Tab-separated table of C-alpha atoms in Angstrom:
chain	number	residue	atom	x	y	z
W	1	MET	CA	13.060	-4.881	-13.121
W	2	LYS	CA	11.933	-5.896	-9.633
W	3	ARG	CA	9.960	-9.106	-9.318
W	4	ILE	CA	6.276	-9.003	-8.523
W	5	SER	CA	4.392	-11.494	-6.392
W	6	ALA	CA	0.837	-12.799	-6.291
W	7	GLY	CA	1.026	-13.034	-2.502
W	8	ALA	CA	-1.215	-9.995	-2.113
W	9	VAL	CA	-4.272	-12.118	-2.935
W	10	LYS	CA	-4.151	-13.043	0.774
W	11	PHE	CA	-3.473	-9.530	2.078
W	12	GLN	CA	-5.654	-6.664	3.237
W	13	PHE	CA	-5.036	-2.996	3.984
W	14	TRP	CA	-4.892	-3.813	7.716
W	15	PHE	CA	-4.890	-0.184	8.836
W	16	THR	CA	-5.946	-0.837	12.450
W	17	GLU	CA	-3.152	-3.381	12.787
W	18	PHE	CA	-0.715	-0.967	11.129
W	19	VAL	CA	-1.572	1.755	13.670
W	20	GLN	CA	-1.064	-0.703	16.529
W	21	ALA	CA	2.265	-1.898	15.148
W	22	MET	CA	3.474	1.669	14.539
W	23	GLY	CA	2.765	2.497	18.188
W	24	MET	CA	4.556	-0.624	19.378
W	25	ALA	CA	7.549	0.116	17.137
W	26	ASN	CA	7.858	3.567	18.697
W	27	ASP	CA	8.340	1.901	22.079
W	28	ASN	CA	10.549	-0.933	20.861
W	29	ASP	CA	12.005	-1.227	17.369
W	30	ASP	CA	13.201	-4.814	17.865
W	31	PHE	CA	10.864	-6.416	15.349
W	32	THR	CA	11.674	-9.950	16.496
W	33	VAL	CA	10.431	-9.074	19.978
W	34	LEU	CA	7.395	-7.270	18.536
W	35	ARG	CA	6.494	-10.306	16.452
W	36	GLN	CA	6.746	-12.612	19.454
W	37	GLN	CA	4.602	-10.262	21.543
W	38	ILE	CA	1.888	-9.904	18.891
W	39	LEU	CA	1.722	-13.661	18.343
W	40	ALA	CA	1.674	-14.438	22.077
W	41	GLU	CA	-1.059	-11.912	22.871
W	42	ASN	CA	-2.992	-12.080	19.576
W	43	THR	CA	-2.747	-8.293	19.542
W	44	PHE	CA	-4.482	-8.124	16.161
W	45	HIS	CA	-7.428	-10.300	17.302
W	46	ALA	CA	-7.036	-12.634	14.335
W	47	SER	CA	-9.635	-15.363	13.861
W	48	SER	CA	-6.995	-18.106	13.655
W	49	HIS	CA	-3.339	-18.561	14.508
W	50	ALA	CA	-2.478	-19.044	10.834
W	51	ARG	CA	-4.198	-15.757	9.995
W	52	LEU	CA	-2.368	-14.053	12.857
W	53	ILE	CA	0.997	-15.263	11.557
W	54	THR	CA	0.244	-13.940	8.059
W	55	THR	CA	-1.104	-10.589	9.255
W	56	THR	CA	1.752	-10.075	11.704
W	57	GLY	CA	4.411	-10.852	9.117
W	58	VAL	CA	2.914	-8.551	6.491
W	59	VAL	CA	2.159	-5.635	8.841
W	60	LEU	CA	5.573	-5.716	10.532
W	61	ARG	CA	7.249	-5.874	7.128
W	62	ARG	CA	5.296	-2.763	6.116
W	63	VAL	CA	6.207	-0.903	9.312
W	64	GLY	CA	9.829	-2.003	9.024
W	65	SER	CA	10.025	-0.657	5.463
W	66	LEU	CA	9.587	2.888	6.789
W	67	THR	CA	12.534	4.878	8.078
W	68	PRO	CA	12.584	5.889	11.767
W	69	ALA	CA	12.020	9.508	10.688
W	70	MET	CA	8.962	8.496	8.662
W	71	ARG	CA	7.587	6.457	11.556
W	72	ALA	CA	8.133	9.368	13.955
W	73	LEU	CA	5.914	11.548	11.760
W	74	PHE	CA	2.961	9.150	11.842
W	75	ASP	CA	1.246	10.363	15.037
W	76	GLN	CA	1.372	13.978	13.821
W	77	LEU	CA	-0.654	13.241	10.691
W	78	ASP	CA	-4.412	13.340	10.180
W	79	PRO	CA	-6.198	10.023	9.534
W	80	VAL	CA	-6.137	10.444	5.749
W	81	ASN	CA	-2.377	10.951	5.684
W	82	GLN	CA	-1.872	8.106	8.152
W	83	ARG	CA	-3.688	5.883	5.680
W	84	ILE	CA	-1.496	7.243	2.897
W	85	MET	CA	1.575	6.320	4.954
W	86	ASN	CA	0.222	2.782	5.196
W	87	LEU	CA	-0.185	2.834	1.409
W	88	ILE	CA	3.434	4.014	1.092
W	89	ALA	CA	4.498	1.064	3.245
W	90	ILE	CA	2.487	-1.263	0.998
W	91	MET	CA	4.218	0.160	-2.080
W	92	ASN	CA	7.559	-0.351	-0.304
W	93	THR	CA	6.853	-4.031	0.254
W	94	GLU	CA	4.633	-5.034	-2.678
W	95	GLN	CA	6.182	-4.290	-6.055
W	96	LEU	CA	2.904	-5.020	-7.837
W	97	MET	CA	1.170	-2.211	-5.951
W	98	TYR	CA	4.043	0.169	-6.668
W	99	ALA	CA	3.880	-0.671	-10.377
W	100	PHE	CA	0.124	-0.081	-10.468
W	101	MET	CA	0.390	3.227	-8.639
W	102	TYR	CA	3.184	4.439	-10.919
W	103	ASP	CA	1.779	3.167	-14.212
W	104	VAL	CA	-1.954	3.754	-13.670
W	105	PHE	CA	-2.684	5.999	-10.674
W	106	ARG	CA	0.055	8.626	-11.237
W	107	PRO	CA	-0.999	9.454	-14.831
W	108	GLU	CA	-4.554	10.111	-13.627
W	109	LEU	CA	-3.224	12.965	-11.476
W	110	ILE	CA	-0.782	14.272	-14.072
W	111	LEU	CA	-3.381	14.340	-16.857
W	112	GLY	CA	-6.142	15.547	-14.549
W	113	ASP	CA	-8.558	12.771	-15.509
W	114	ARG	CA	-8.691	11.368	-11.946
W	115	GLN	CA	-10.768	8.369	-13.021
W	116	ILE	CA	-9.483	4.809	-13.166
W	117	GLU	CA	-11.810	3.130	-15.628
W	118	ALA	CA	-12.468	-0.602	-15.434
W	119	TYR	CA	-10.722	-1.122	-18.785
W	120	GLU	CA	-7.576	0.666	-17.516
W	121	MET	CA	-7.422	-1.600	-14.492
W	122	ALA	CA	-7.985	-4.673	-16.675
W	123	ALA	CA	-5.344	-3.554	-19.203
W	124	PHE	CA	-2.687	-3.210	-16.491
W	125	PHE	CA	-3.251	-6.748	-15.278
W	126	LYS	CA	-3.547	-8.182	-18.783
W	127	LYS	CA	-0.079	-6.920	-19.718
W	128	LEU	CA	1.598	-8.167	-16.520
W	129	PRO	CA	2.629	-11.523	-18.042
W	130	LEU	CA	4.285	-9.598	-20.890
W	131	THR	CA	6.334	-7.339	-18.615
W	132	HIS	CA	6.995	-9.742	-15.721
W	133	LYS	CA	7.798	-13.339	-16.632
W	134	GLU	CA	6.892	-14.510	-13.119
W	135	ALA	CA	3.277	-13.542	-13.894
W	136	ALA	CA	3.138	-15.686	-17.035
W	137	HIS	CA	1.776	-18.716	-15.163
W	138	TRP	CA	-0.772	-16.814	-13.069
W	139	THR	CA	-4.344	-17.920	-13.659
W	140	GLU	CA	-7.187	-15.628	-14.638
W	141	GLU	CA	-8.576	-16.155	-11.140
W	142	THR	CA	-5.303	-14.975	-9.568
W	143	LEU	CA	-5.266	-11.876	-11.768
W	144	ARG	CA	-8.898	-11.172	-10.888
W	145	ARG	CA	-8.181	-11.477	-7.160
W	146	LEU	CA	-5.102	-9.254	-7.423
W	147	GLN	CA	-7.183	-6.641	-9.231
W	148	SER	CA	-9.687	-6.805	-6.378
W	149	THR	CA	-6.893	-6.435	-3.792
W	150	VAL	CA	-5.449	-3.361	-5.510
W	151	ALA	CA	-8.871	-1.708	-5.697
W	152	GLN	CA	-9.484	-2.567	-2.051
W	153	TYR	CA	-6.157	-0.979	-1.038
W	154	LEU	CA	-7.151	2.249	-2.796
W	155	ARG	CA	-10.600	2.303	-1.198
W	156	ARG	CA	-9.246	1.598	2.295
W	157	ALA	CA	-6.635	4.318	1.833
W	158	GLN	CA	-9.626	6.576	1.140
W	159	ILE	CA	-8.003	8.093	-1.925
W	160	VAL	CA	-10.668	6.807	-4.332
W	161	LYS	CA	-14.411	6.316	-4.296
W	162	ASP	CA	-16.580	4.081	-6.440
W	163	TYR	CA	-18.728	5.492	-9.203
W	164	LYS	CA	-20.370	2.786	-11.320
W	165	ASP	CA	-17.443	0.754	-12.730
W	166	THR	CA	-14.938	3.544	-12.148
W	167	LEU	CA	-12.616	4.434	-9.274
W	168	VAL	CA	-12.674	8.219	-8.917
W	169	VAL	CA	-9.635	9.787	-7.246
W	170	GLU	CA	-10.621	11.810	-4.185
W	171	ASN	CA	-9.462	15.389	-3.613
W	172	TYR	CA	-7.175	14.514	-0.711
W	173	LEU	CA	-4.374	16.818	0.455
W	174	LEU	CA	-0.964	15.275	1.067
W	175	ASP	CA	0.432	16.681	4.321
W	176	GLU	CA	3.399	18.916	3.497
W	177	ARG	CA	5.447	17.273	6.260
W	178	LEU	CA	4.902	13.901	4.624
W	179	ALA	CA	5.780	15.386	1.233
W	180	ASP	CA	8.960	16.872	2.728
W	181	ARG	CA	9.877	13.509	4.241
W	182	LEU	CA	9.478	11.833	0.838
W	183	ARG	CA	11.750	14.486	-0.680
W	184	GLU	CA	14.320	14.009	2.100
W	185	GLU	CA	14.314	10.281	1.447
W	186	ASN	CA	14.678	10.835	-2.315
W	187	HIS	CA	11.273	9.337	-3.080
W	188	LEU	CA	10.265	11.784	-5.787
W	189	ASP	CA	8.586	8.842	-7.509
W	190	TYR	CA	6.219	8.473	-4.545
W	191	LEU	CA	5.611	12.205	-4.546
W	192	ALA	CA	4.662	11.981	-8.226
W	193	ILE	CA	2.382	9.012	-7.523
W	194	LEU	CA	0.523	10.805	-4.735
W	195	THR	CA	0.423	14.358	-6.104
W	196	GLY	CA	1.155	14.197	-9.826
W	197	ARG	CA	4.222	16.394	-9.339
W	198	THR	CA	7.808	15.902	-8.193
W	199	SER	CA	8.480	19.207	-6.435
């Protein structure tokens, strides 16, 4: 089982930065050079140098997790599917988010319920220390902040909306070209997460 990390308590969806980095990577896929350029020019307009270092590292790791063919598709997608590609990159680089999407989000689509109740979210995080020993020492505050981060990712991806204490899954349409790319890259698990089906 892959290890999970609590590092995401410091992360955001960073879609604007992701779009910028995707464009830069199309022109130059040397990520060392890209990192130096972003840090030198404060491309992401971060409020502090420390924040810029964190944002740059996370965003470039997300972009770098995508294959060249996946990155080439980005500009052809509508904004919703571009956000979904960012979410895919987050799942690639943050095992906790992948686990949540597979264990909690995917069943909502398969069963047709399409509502992530507050108790379902809480139950996922409560069992983390039982399924991942690295989470055993996490504090309640850390778990609460991670829960907030996951919910924020879903909202920023625009695949859920808030209704009282529930996250309701939106009726988004996964671009068939993105679905085909996931199939080509043998990511039927991601296809199931995003559509509730594997074909």
